[in-house]
Amino acid sequence: MRADLDIIKEWIQPRSRVLDLGCGGGELLHFLTQDKQVQGYGMEINAEDIATCIDKGVNVIEQDLDQGLTNFQDKSFDMVIMTQALQAVERPDLVLDEMLRVGKETIVTFPNFGHWRARFYLALKGEMPVSKFLPYTWYNTPNIHFCTFKDFEALCRQKNIHIVRRTVVNSKHRDHWITALWPNMLGEIAIYHVTT
Amino acid sequence: MPEQIAADSVGLATPQTLLFDEPLLLRSGRTLSQYQLVIETYGELNAERSNAVLICHALSGHHHVAGYHSMDDKKPGWWDSAVGPGKVIDTNRFFVVGLNNLGGCHGSTGPQSINPQTGTEYGPDFPLLTVRDWVQSQARLADRLGIDIWAAVVGGSLGGMQALRWSIDYPERLHHCLMIASAAKLTAQNIAFNEVARQAISKDPEFHGGRYKEHATIPKDGLMLARMLGHITYLSDDAMRVKFGRELRSGKLSYKYDADFEVESYLRYQGESFSEAFDANTYLLMTKALDYFDPSVDFEGDLVATLQAAQCRFLLISFTTDWRFAPERSREVVDALVAAGKDVSYAEIESAHGHDAFLIPIPRYMDVFGRYMNRVATDLGLALDTDTVRVKQERS
């Protein structure tokens, strides 16, 4: 399982109601439904991912995040999750507002653009970073709103969002004490658990 | 005529007529003391009786879902694209049941049947039926076939409404509900279209208050108009543009009130052939059943509360250019199911075909549908027995 998913699955209460925005092939929801008996729903617009969810028996709803979550009632989910999609939506701030409205709690993960490799790439090569982990070039990337840990926390402060916990991982391993020492430089994926 | 029957066709199918003596109390308060249902089945019911799939038909559908009745048939059953060996509703795995609903005009008890009380045809005296009544009769059919629980109940349009009704009225009798291009209730605009269709029929001088048979005639023009209107609403603006554009039948304008444009002659042809094959009283009945459908009326209009009873899993599919049963209508059901905590998946298929899309084998539609049915089979332990398939293929 992807490093960030491996961590957040531990943060989900058994038998809770979970909404996973941009759920991909439903890997996390599949695990949560099987092992934690959660009542989970995924939201996705990619046809192949939707097909994979159906194969797995994961509840998946074809809906575009950028159109909002107005079809869901306030606090109708125990947890609303969005992994690795914050940087790809049109207005991350509005999506975050909606997540916090619909969910009692929220987990967000995103690639940290403050990671040392990204910084060195831009600083030394003078080009937008391209890596195995972030394989797109600037003109075809779905990732239109990169941010760093610091940027995200500034947004949370501005919106009075309470950070319950945060952790960082690199794409290969789980959180390491060295990564924890200097997260904005050494963490590749940021994981935030937030509430209003 | 099919020159030869394709390998993925169910082949030649024979309808069966089943008689029911137990009176059926209807939503209207009236009773059908006895009735018959015409059905067609494909595939084989397994020993556990766990592989049965019910196909509910739409406005003008019937029991002949797939295959042919004879080698002289011009066309196969109405959903042949989806039902057959190796198709999305795979008859190698599933035992598929199609029926003609009560009130229909293809053999099941309806306005053209003899009223046992009077000894004459029911005609307009045939009781108005609701989706709930149909589902009740389908449950009796399931009893007769020895099917306690359907693996899936599947329907498009008005058929989808029956599938939804099954999940509410008989929650313990189906594992999966597939509701395609449908809605939890019609909008005012949709009812309005039905009303124009009904007016066209009942205002036809040949209608005679529904007793046209007694006058040895049929309200052909009215039925033709009703069908023409229907056809317009089943297609999208784009589909009509692509299919007909402004093409002229004879290459030039006639400056007469004849059909100049291809689209006019298409509609006339469709309307005409339908008006000769379909019963006007059945058309009125079917459109009324559509209009009346709204399971939430028993729950003060609260669809979430209505769906609380459901125990099955749901798949909903809609089509982007369907304006008669728009994606919004499917989403209303999806949202209510999510709010009620039911298992549901939803796909919105890009298509230019309007409402008709649900009968067209659009690749992504068939992919989603097929994967879901595959999942139904896996969940119920109906893993495909490859040996059986091979034997069947060799035999055919």
Coordinates of C-alpha atoms in Angstrom, one line a residue:
Chain A
M1 CA 0.0 0.0 0.0
R2 CA 1.2 3.5 -0.7
A3 CA 3.1 5.0 2.2
D4 CA 0.5 7.7 3.0
L5 CA -2.4 5.3 2.8
D6 CA -0.5 2.9 5.1
I7 CA -0.4 5.6 7.8
I8 CA -3.9 7.0 7.5
K9 CA -5.6 3.7 7.6
E10 CA -4.6 3.6 11.2
W11 CA -6.3 6.9 11.8
I12 CA -9.7 5.7 10.8
Q13 CA -12.1 4.5 13.5
P14 CA -13.7 1.1 12.8
R15 CA -17.3 1.2 11.5
S16 CA -17.1 4.9 10.8
R17 CA -18.6 6.6 7.7
V18 CA -15.8 7.6 5.3
L19 CA -15.8 9.6 2.1
D20 CA -12.6 9.4 0.0
L21 CA -12.3 12.2 -2.6
G22 CA -10.3 11.2 -5.6
C23 CA -10.3 7.6 -4.4
G24 CA -8.4 6.2 -7.4
G25 CA -8.7 2.5 -7.7
G26 CA -10.2 2.3 -4.2
E27 CA -7.2 0.7 -2.5
L28 CA -7.7 2.5 0.8
L29 CA -11.5 2.0 0.9
H30 CA -11.2 -1.6 0.0
F31 CA -8.9 -2.1 3.0
L32 CA -11.1 0.0 5.3
T33 CA -14.2 -1.9 4.3
Q34 CA -12.7 -5.3 4.7
D35 CA -10.6 -4.8 7.8
K36 CA -12.4 -1.9 9.7
Q37 CA -16.0 -2.5 8.5
V38 CA -16.3 1.2 7.6
Q39 CA -19.1 2.4 5.4
G40 CA -17.1 3.9 2.7
Y41 CA -17.7 5.8 -0.5
G42 CA -15.2 7.0 -3.1
M43 CA -15.5 9.9 -5.4
E44 CA -13.7 9.7 -8.7
I45 CA -13.8 11.0 -12.3
N46 CA -11.3 8.7 -14.0
A47 CA -13.1 6.0 -15.9
E48 CA -10.3 3.4 -15.4
D49 CA -10.2 4.0 -11.6
I50 CA -14.0 3.8 -11.4
A51 CA -13.8 0.5 -13.2
T52 CA -11.1 -0.8 -10.8
C53 CA -13.3 0.2 -7.8
I54 CA -16.3 -1.7 -9.3
D55 CA -14.0 -4.7 -9.7
K56 CA -13.1 -4.5 -6.1
G57 CA -16.7 -4.0 -4.9
V58 CA -15.8 -0.6 -3.6
N59 CA -18.6 2.0 -3.6
V60 CA -17.6 4.6 -6.1
I61 CA -19.5 7.7 -7.3
E62 CA -18.6 9.4 -10.5
Q63 CA -18.5 13.1 -9.5
D64 CA -16.1 16.0 -10.1
L65 CA -14.6 17.4 -6.9
D66 CA -14.3 20.8 -8.6
Q67 CA -18.1 20.9 -8.7
G68 CA -18.3 20.9 -4.9
L69 CA -19.9 18.6 -2.5
T70 CA -23.2 20.4 -2.2
N71 CA -25.0 17.0 -2.6
F72 CA -23.8 16.0 0.9
Q73 CA -25.3 17.2 4.2
D74 CA -23.2 18.9 6.8
K75 CA -21.2 16.5 9.0
S76 CA -22.7 13.5 7.2
F77 CA -19.4 11.6 7.3
D78 CA -17.1 10.8 10.2
M79 CA -14.1 11.2 8.1
V80 CA -13.5 12.9 4.7
I81 CA -10.2 11.9 3.1
M82 CA -8.4 13.3 0.2
T83 CA -5.1 11.8 -0.7
Q84 CA -2.7 13.3 -3.3
A85 CA -5.4 15.3 -5.0
L86 CA -5.3 18.7 -3.2
Q87 CA -2.7 19.9 -5.7
A88 CA -4.9 18.8 -8.6
V89 CA -8.2 20.6 -7.8
E90 CA -9.1 24.0 -9.2
R91 CA -9.5 25.7 -5.8
P92 CA -7.8 23.7 -2.9
D93 CA -9.1 26.2 -0.4
L94 CA -12.7 25.8 -1.3
V95 CA -12.4 22.0 -1.5
L96 CA -10.9 22.0 2.0
D97 CA -13.9 24.2 3.2
E98 CA -16.3 21.7 1.7
M99 CA -14.5 18.7 3.2
L100 CA -14.7 20.3 6.7
R101 CA -18.3 21.1 6.2
V102 CA -19.3 17.5 5.1
G103 CA -17.0 15.6 7.5
K104 CA -16.6 15.7 11.2
E105 CA -12.9 15.3 10.6
T106 CA -10.7 15.4 7.6
I107 CA -7.4 13.9 6.4
V108 CA -5.5 15.5 3.6
T109 CA -2.3 14.3 2.0
F110 CA -0.3 16.0 -0.7
P111 CA 3.2 16.0 -2.2
N112 CA 5.5 18.4 -0.4
F113 CA 7.0 20.8 -2.9
G114 CA 9.4 22.0 -0.2
H115 CA 11.2 18.6 -0.3
W116 CA 14.9 19.1 -0.7
R117 CA 15.0 17.3 -4.1
A118 CA 12.3 19.7 -5.5
R119 CA 14.2 22.7 -4.1
F120 CA 17.6 21.5 -5.5
Y121 CA 16.0 20.7 -8.9
L122 CA 14.5 24.2 -9.2
A123 CA 17.5 26.0 -7.6
L124 CA 20.3 24.2 -9.5
K125 CA 18.8 23.2 -12.8
G126 CA 16.4 26.1 -13.1
E127 CA 13.6 23.8 -14.2
M128 CA 10.4 22.6 -12.7
P129 CA 11.1 19.4 -10.8
V130 CA 10.3 16.1 -12.6
S131 CA 10.9 12.9 -10.7
K132 CA 9.6 9.3 -10.5
F133 CA 7.3 10.5 -7.8
L134 CA 6.1 13.6 -9.6
P135 CA 6.6 12.4 -13.2
Y136 CA 4.8 15.3 -15.1
T137 CA 6.3 18.2 -16.9
W138 CA 4.8 21.7 -16.3
Y139 CA 2.6 21.8 -19.4
N140 CA 0.8 18.5 -19.0
T141 CA 0.7 18.1 -15.2
P142 CA -2.7 17.6 -13.5
N143 CA -1.0 19.1 -10.4
I144 CA -1.8 22.8 -10.7
H145 CA -1.5 23.9 -7.1
F146 CA 1.7 22.7 -5.5
C147 CA 2.3 23.8 -2.0
T148 CA 4.7 23.0 0.9
F149 CA 4.0 22.1 4.5
K150 CA 4.5 25.7 5.5
D151 CA 2.1 27.0 2.8
F152 CA -0.6 24.5 3.9
E153 CA -0.2 25.4 7.6
A154 CA -0.5 29.1 6.8
L155 CA -3.8 28.3 5.0
C156 CA -5.0 26.4 8.1
R157 CA -4.1 29.3 10.3
Q158 CA -5.9 31.8 8.1
K159 CA -9.0 29.6 8.1
N160 CA -8.9 28.7 11.8
I161 CA -8.5 25.0 10.9
H162 CA -7.3 22.9 13.8
I163 CA -4.5 20.5 13.0
V164 CA -5.1 17.4 15.1
R165 CA -1.9 15.7 13.9
R166 CA 0.5 15.7 11.1
T167 CA 3.2 13.5 9.8
V168 CA 5.5 13.2 6.8
V169 CA 6.7 10.2 4.8
N170 CA 8.9 9.7 1.9
S171 CA 7.6 7.8 -1.0
K172 CA 9.4 4.6 -0.2
H173 CA 9.4 4.4 3.6
R174 CA 7.2 5.3 6.5
D175 CA 7.9 8.2 8.7
H176 CA 11.5 8.2 9.8
W177 CA 13.0 10.2 12.7
I178 CA 15.2 12.1 10.4
T179 CA 12.2 13.2 8.2
A180 CA 10.4 14.2 11.4
L181 CA 13.4 16.4 12.4
W182 CA 13.0 18.7 9.4
P183 CA 9.7 17.8 7.7
N184 CA 9.5 20.6 5.2
M185 CA 12.9 19.7 3.8
L186 CA 12.9 16.0 4.1
G187 CA 9.3 14.8 3.8
E188 CA 8.0 13.9 0.4
I189 CA 4.3 13.4 1.3
A190 CA 2.5 15.5 3.9
I191 CA -0.3 13.9 5.9
Y192 CA -2.6 16.2 7.9
H193 CA -5.5 15.3 10.1
V194 CA -7.6 18.5 10.6
T195 CA -10.9 19.6 12.0
T196 CA -12.7 22.9 12.3
Chain B
M1 CA -34.0 -12.9 -40.6
P2 CA -30.7 -13.8 -38.8
E3 CA -28.8 -15.7 -41.4
Q4 CA -27.1 -17.5 -38.6
I5 CA -27.4 -17.1 -34.9
A6 CA -24.3 -15.4 -33.4
A7 CA -22.3 -17.4 -30.8
D8 CA -23.1 -14.8 -28.2
S9 CA -26.8 -15.0 -28.8
V10 CA -29.1 -16.9 -26.5
G11 CA -30.5 -18.4 -29.8
L12 CA -34.1 -19.3 -30.2
A13 CA -36.2 -18.6 -27.2
T14 CA -39.7 -19.8 -26.4
P15 CA -42.1 -17.7 -24.2
Q16 CA -44.1 -19.4 -21.4
T17 CA -47.4 -18.4 -20.0
L18 CA -48.0 -18.7 -16.2
L19 CA -51.4 -18.5 -14.7
F20 CA -52.0 -17.0 -11.2
D21 CA -55.2 -17.6 -9.3
E22 CA -54.5 -15.8 -6.1
P23 CA -56.2 -12.4 -6.3
L24 CA -53.8 -9.4 -6.6
L25 CA -54.9 -6.4 -4.5
L26 CA -53.8 -3.3 -6.4
R27 CA -52.7 0.1 -5.2
S28 CA -55.8 1.6 -6.6
G29 CA -57.9 -0.5 -4.3
R30 CA -59.2 -2.7 -7.1
T31 CA -58.3 -6.4 -7.4
L32 CA -57.2 -8.6 -10.2
S33 CA -58.9 -11.9 -9.3
Q34 CA -56.7 -13.9 -11.7
Y35 CA -54.1 -13.1 -14.2
Q36 CA -51.4 -14.5 -16.5
L37 CA -47.8 -13.5 -17.0
V38 CA -45.8 -14.2 -20.2
I39 CA -42.2 -14.8 -19.5
E40 CA -39.0 -15.8 -21.3
T41 CA -35.9 -17.2 -19.6
Y42 CA -32.3 -17.7 -20.7
G43 CA -29.6 -19.7 -19.1
E44 CA -30.1 -22.2 -16.3
L45 CA -31.2 -21.8 -12.7
N46 CA -28.5 -23.4 -10.6
A47 CA -29.1 -26.0 -7.9
E48 CA -28.8 -23.3 -5.2
R49 CA -31.3 -21.1 -7.1
S50 CA -28.9 -18.2 -6.4
N51 CA -28.1 -17.1 -10.0
A52 CA -31.4 -15.5 -11.1
V53 CA -31.6 -12.1 -12.6
L54 CA -34.8 -10.3 -13.3
I55 CA -35.1 -7.9 -16.2
C56 CA -37.8 -5.2 -15.8
H57 CA -39.0 -3.6 -19.0
A58 CA -39.6 0.0 -19.8
L59 CA -42.7 1.7 -21.4
S60 CA -42.9 -0.4 -24.6
G61 CA -40.9 -3.4 -23.6
H62 CA -41.9 -7.0 -23.0
H63 CA -40.7 -10.5 -22.1
H64 CA -38.7 -11.0 -25.3
V65 CA -35.4 -9.6 -24.0
A66 CA -32.9 -11.5 -26.1
G67 CA -32.5 -14.0 -28.9
Y68 CA -35.1 -14.8 -31.6
H69 CA -38.5 -16.5 -31.6
S70 CA -37.9 -17.9 -35.1
M71 CA -35.4 -17.8 -37.9
D72 CA -37.8 -15.4 -39.7
D73 CA -37.4 -12.7 -37.0
K74 CA -36.0 -9.5 -38.4
K75 CA -34.7 -8.3 -35.0
P76 CA -33.6 -10.0 -31.8
G77 CA -35.1 -9.2 -28.3
W78 CA -35.0 -5.6 -27.1
W79 CA -31.9 -6.0 -24.9
D80 CA -30.0 -8.6 -26.9
S81 CA -27.0 -6.3 -26.7
A82 CA -26.7 -6.9 -23.0
V83 CA -28.0 -10.5 -22.5
G84 CA -26.4 -13.6 -23.8
P85 CA -23.5 -16.0 -23.4
G86 CA -20.4 -13.9 -22.6
K87 CA -22.4 -10.7 -22.7
V88 CA -22.7 -8.3 -19.7
I89 CA -25.6 -10.3 -18.3
D90 CA -23.9 -13.5 -19.0
T91 CA -26.3 -16.4 -19.5
N92 CA -23.5 -18.9 -18.9
R93 CA -23.6 -17.7 -15.3
F94 CA -27.0 -16.2 -14.8
F95 CA -30.5 -17.5 -15.1
V96 CA -32.2 -14.5 -16.7
V97 CA -36.0 -13.9 -16.5
G98 CA -37.8 -11.4 -18.7
L99 CA -41.6 -10.8 -18.4
N100 CA -44.3 -8.8 -19.9
N101 CA -45.8 -6.7 -17.1
L102 CA -49.5 -6.7 -16.2
G103 CA -51.3 -4.2 -18.3
G104 CA -49.1 -5.0 -21.2
C105 CA -50.1 -5.9 -24.7
H106 CA -47.7 -8.8 -25.4
G107 CA -49.6 -11.7 -23.7
S108 CA -49.7 -10.9 -20.0
T109 CA -53.1 -9.9 -18.6
G110 CA -54.0 -6.4 -19.7
P111 CA -56.6 -4.2 -21.4
Q112 CA -56.9 -6.7 -24.3
S113 CA -57.6 -9.6 -22.0
I114 CA -61.1 -11.0 -21.3
N115 CA -62.6 -9.7 -18.0
P116 CA -63.8 -12.8 -16.2
Q117 CA -66.6 -10.9 -14.6
T118 CA -68.1 -9.7 -17.9
G119 CA -66.8 -12.1 -20.4
T120 CA -65.7 -9.3 -22.7
E121 CA -62.4 -7.4 -23.2
Y122 CA -61.3 -5.1 -20.3
G123 CA -60.4 -2.3 -22.6
P124 CA -60.4 1.0 -20.6
D125 CA -62.0 -0.8 -17.6
F126 CA -58.7 -2.6 -17.0
P127 CA -57.4 -1.3 -13.6
L128 CA -54.7 1.3 -13.5
L129 CA -51.5 -0.3 -12.3
T130 CA -48.6 1.1 -10.4
V131 CA -45.0 0.1 -10.3
R132 CA -45.7 -1.4 -6.8
D133 CA -48.4 -3.6 -8.3
W134 CA -46.0 -4.9 -11.0
V135 CA -43.3 -5.6 -8.4
Q136 CA -45.9 -7.5 -6.3
S137 CA -46.8 -9.6 -9.4
Q138 CA -43.1 -10.1 -10.1
A139 CA -42.6 -11.4 -6.5
R140 CA -45.3 -13.9 -7.1
L141 CA -43.5 -14.9 -10.3
A142 CA -40.3 -15.4 -8.3
D143 CA -42.2 -17.6 -5.9
R144 CA -43.5 -19.7 -8.8
L145 CA -40.0 -20.1 -10.2
G146 CA -38.6 -21.1 -6.8
I147 CA -36.4 -18.0 -6.6
D148 CA -36.2 -16.7 -3.0
I149 CA -33.6 -14.1 -3.7
W150 CA -32.7 -12.5 -7.0
A151 CA -28.9 -12.1 -7.6
A152 CA -29.9 -8.9 -9.3
V153 CA -33.0 -7.0 -10.4
V154 CA -32.1 -4.9 -13.5
G155 CA -34.0 -2.2 -15.4
G156 CA -33.7 0.9 -17.5
S157 CA -36.1 3.9 -17.4
L158 CA -39.5 2.6 -16.1
G159 CA -37.7 -0.7 -15.6
G160 CA -35.3 1.0 -13.2
M161 CA -38.2 2.3 -11.2
Q162 CA -39.3 -1.3 -10.7
A163 CA -35.8 -2.3 -9.6
L164 CA -35.9 0.5 -7.1
R165 CA -39.3 -0.5 -5.9
W166 CA -38.0 -4.1 -5.4
S167 CA -35.3 -2.8 -3.0
I168 CA -37.9 -1.0 -0.9
D169 CA -40.8 -3.5 -0.9
Y170 CA -38.9 -6.8 -0.8
P171 CA -35.5 -5.8 0.6
E172 CA -34.6 -9.4 1.6
R173 CA -35.3 -10.7 -1.9
L174 CA -32.5 -9.2 -4.0
H175 CA -28.8 -8.9 -3.6
H176 CA -28.3 -6.1 -6.2
C177 CA -30.4 -3.4 -7.8
L178 CA -29.3 -2.0 -11.1
M179 CA -31.1 1.2 -12.0
I180 CA -30.2 2.6 -15.4
A181 CA -31.3 5.9 -16.9
S182 CA -34.1 6.2 -14.4
A183 CA -35.4 8.4 -11.6
A184 CA -37.1 8.2 -8.2
K185 CA -40.0 10.1 -9.6
L186 CA -40.8 12.0 -12.8
T187 CA -40.4 15.8 -13.1
A188 CA -43.3 18.0 -14.1
Q189 CA -41.8 18.3 -17.6
N190 CA -41.7 14.6 -17.9
I191 CA -45.3 14.2 -16.8
A192 CA -46.2 16.9 -19.2
F193 CA -44.8 14.9 -22.2
N194 CA -46.8 11.9 -21.0
E195 CA -49.9 14.0 -20.8
V196 CA -49.5 15.3 -24.4
A197 CA -49.1 11.6 -25.5
R198 CA -52.3 10.6 -23.7
Q199 CA -54.2 13.5 -25.1
A200 CA -53.1 12.6 -28.6
I201 CA -54.5 9.1 -28.1
S202 CA -57.7 10.0 -26.3
K203 CA -58.6 12.8 -28.6
D204 CA -58.3 10.5 -31.7
P205 CA -61.9 10.1 -33.0
E206 CA -61.1 6.4 -33.3
F207 CA -60.4 6.1 -29.6
H208 CA -64.1 5.8 -28.6
G209 CA -63.3 6.2 -24.9
G210 CA -60.9 3.3 -25.1
R211 CA -63.6 0.9 -26.5
Y212 CA -62.1 1.1 -30.0
K213 CA -62.1 -2.7 -30.4
E214 CA -65.9 -2.7 -30.1
H215 CA -65.9 -0.4 -33.1
A216 CA -63.4 -2.6 -34.9
T217 CA -60.9 0.2 -35.2
I218 CA -57.7 1.5 -33.4
P219 CA -56.7 5.1 -32.6
K220 CA -53.8 4.8 -35.0
D221 CA -53.2 8.5 -35.5
G222 CA -53.2 9.3 -31.8
L223 CA -50.8 6.5 -31.0
M224 CA -48.6 7.5 -33.8
L225 CA -48.4 11.1 -32.5
A226 CA -47.7 9.9 -29.0
R227 CA -44.9 7.7 -30.2
M228 CA -43.4 10.5 -32.4
L229 CA -43.4 12.8 -29.4
G230 CA -41.8 10.1 -27.3
H231 CA -39.1 9.5 -29.9
I232 CA -38.1 13.2 -29.9
T233 CA -37.7 13.1 -26.2
Y234 CA -35.7 9.9 -26.2
L235 CA -33.1 11.3 -28.6
S236 CA -30.8 14.2 -27.9
D237 CA -30.4 17.4 -30.0
D238 CA -27.0 16.2 -31.0
A239 CA -28.1 12.7 -31.9
M240 CA -30.8 14.1 -34.2
R241 CA -28.4 16.5 -35.8
V242 CA -25.9 13.7 -36.5
K243 CA -28.5 11.2 -37.6
F244 CA -30.7 13.5 -39.8
G245 CA -29.3 17.0 -39.9
R246 CA -31.4 18.9 -42.4
E247 CA -31.2 16.2 -45.0
L248 CA -34.1 16.3 -47.4
R249 CA -35.9 13.2 -48.6
S250 CA -36.0 14.1 -52.3
G251 CA -33.1 16.6 -52.4
K252 CA -35.4 19.6 -52.6
L253 CA -38.2 21.4 -50.8
S254 CA -41.6 20.4 -52.0
Y255 CA -43.5 23.5 -51.1
K256 CA -46.3 21.2 -49.9
Y257 CA -47.1 20.0 -46.4
D258 CA -45.5 16.6 -47.0
A259 CA -42.5 15.3 -45.1
D260 CA -39.6 17.2 -46.6
F261 CA -36.9 16.4 -44.1
E262 CA -35.5 13.0 -43.3
V263 CA -36.3 13.6 -39.6
E264 CA -40.0 13.9 -40.5
S265 CA -40.2 10.7 -42.4
Y266 CA -38.2 8.9 -39.7
L267 CA -40.7 10.0 -37.1
R268 CA -43.6 9.1 -39.3
Y269 CA -42.2 5.7 -40.0
Q270 CA -41.5 5.0 -36.3
G271 CA -44.9 6.3 -35.2
E272 CA -46.7 4.4 -37.8
S273 CA -45.1 1.0 -37.2
F274 CA -45.5 1.4 -33.5
S275 CA -49.2 2.4 -33.8
E276 CA -49.9 -0.9 -35.6
A277 CA -48.1 -3.0 -33.0
F278 CA -48.9 -1.5 -29.7
D279 CA -52.2 -1.2 -27.8
A280 CA -53.4 2.3 -27.0
N281 CA -54.9 1.4 -23.6
T282 CA -51.6 -0.2 -22.6
Y283 CA -49.8 3.0 -23.7
L284 CA -52.1 5.1 -21.5
L285 CA -51.6 2.7 -18.6
M286 CA -47.8 2.6 -18.8
T287 CA -47.5 6.4 -18.9
K288 CA -49.8 6.7 -15.9
A289 CA -47.6 4.2 -14.0
L290 CA -44.6 6.3 -14.9
D291 CA -46.3 9.5 -13.6
Y292 CA -47.6 8.0 -10.4
F293 CA -44.2 6.5 -9.4
D294 CA -42.9 8.1 -6.3
P295 CA -42.0 5.7 -3.5
S296 CA -41.3 8.6 -1.1
V297 CA -45.0 9.5 -0.8
D298 CA -45.3 6.9 1.9
F299 CA -42.5 8.8 3.8
E300 CA -43.7 12.4 3.5
G301 CA -41.5 12.9 0.4
D302 CA -38.3 11.9 2.2
L303 CA -36.4 9.7 -0.2
V304 CA -33.7 8.9 2.4
A305 CA -36.3 7.6 4.8
T306 CA -37.9 5.7 2.0
L307 CA -34.6 3.9 1.1
Q308 CA -33.8 3.0 4.7
A309 CA -35.5 -0.4 4.3
A310 CA -33.2 -1.4 1.4
Q311 CA -30.6 -4.1 2.0
C312 CA -29.2 -4.7 -1.4
R313 CA -26.3 -3.0 -3.2
F314 CA -27.0 -0.5 -5.9
L315 CA -25.5 0.4 -9.3
L316 CA -26.9 3.5 -11.0
I317 CA -25.9 4.5 -14.5
S318 CA -27.0 7.7 -16.3
F319 CA -26.1 9.2 -19.7
T320 CA -24.9 12.8 -20.2
T321 CA -27.4 13.8 -23.0
D322 CA -30.4 12.0 -21.5
W323 CA -32.8 14.9 -20.8
R324 CA -35.9 12.7 -20.3
F325 CA -34.2 10.9 -17.4
A326 CA -31.3 13.3 -16.8
P327 CA -28.2 12.4 -14.8
E328 CA -29.5 14.8 -12.0
R329 CA -32.4 12.4 -11.4
S330 CA -30.0 9.5 -10.9
R331 CA -27.8 11.6 -8.7
E332 CA -30.8 12.3 -6.4
V333 CA -31.2 8.6 -5.9
V334 CA -27.4 8.1 -5.3
D335 CA -27.3 11.0 -2.8
A336 CA -30.3 9.6 -0.9
L337 CA -28.7 6.1 -0.9
V338 CA -25.4 7.5 0.4
A339 CA -27.3 9.5 3.1
A340 CA -29.2 6.3 4.0
G341 CA -25.9 4.5 4.4
K342 CA -26.5 2.0 1.5
D343 CA -23.9 0.6 -0.8
V344 CA -24.0 2.3 -4.1
S345 CA -21.9 3.0 -7.1
Y346 CA -22.7 5.4 -9.9
A347 CA -21.4 6.0 -13.4
E348 CA -22.3 8.9 -15.7
I349 CA -21.7 7.7 -19.2
E350 CA -20.7 10.2 -21.9
S351 CA -23.1 9.6 -24.8
A352 CA -24.8 11.6 -27.6
H353 CA -27.8 9.2 -27.7
G354 CA -30.1 10.8 -25.2
H355 CA -32.4 8.4 -23.3
D356 CA -32.1 5.8 -26.0
A357 CA -28.5 5.2 -24.8
F358 CA -29.6 2.7 -22.2
L359 CA -30.4 0.3 -25.0
I360 CA -27.2 1.0 -27.0
P361 CA -24.0 -1.0 -26.3
I362 CA -21.8 2.0 -25.7
P363 CA -18.3 0.7 -24.8
R364 CA -17.9 2.4 -21.4
Y365 CA -21.5 1.6 -20.4
M366 CA -21.0 -2.0 -21.3
D367 CA -17.7 -2.1 -19.4
V368 CA -19.1 -0.7 -16.2
F369 CA -22.2 -2.8 -16.4
G370 CA -20.2 -5.9 -17.2
R371 CA -17.7 -5.4 -14.4
Y372 CA -20.6 -4.9 -11.9
M373 CA -22.3 -8.0 -13.0
N374 CA -19.0 -9.8 -12.8
R375 CA -18.8 -8.6 -9.2
V376 CA -22.4 -9.8 -8.6
A377 CA -21.3 -13.3 -9.7
T378 CA -18.1 -13.3 -7.7
D379 CA -20.0 -12.1 -4.5
L380 CA -22.5 -14.9 -4.9
G381 CA -19.9 -17.5 -5.6
L382 CA -21.0 -17.9 -9.2
A383 CA -17.5 -18.2 -10.5
L384 CA -17.5 -19.0 -14.2
D385 CA -17.1 -22.7 -14.7
T386 CA -14.8 -22.6 -17.7
D387 CA -15.5 -26.3 -18.5
T388 CA -19.2 -25.7 -18.8
V389 CA -18.5 -22.8 -21.1
R390 CA -16.2 -24.8 -23.3
V391 CA -18.7 -27.7 -23.5
K392 CA -21.5 -25.2 -24.4
Q393 CA -19.3 -23.5 -27.0
E394 CA -18.3 -26.8 -28.6
R395 CA -22.0 -27.9 -28.6
S396 CA -23.0 -24.7 -30.4

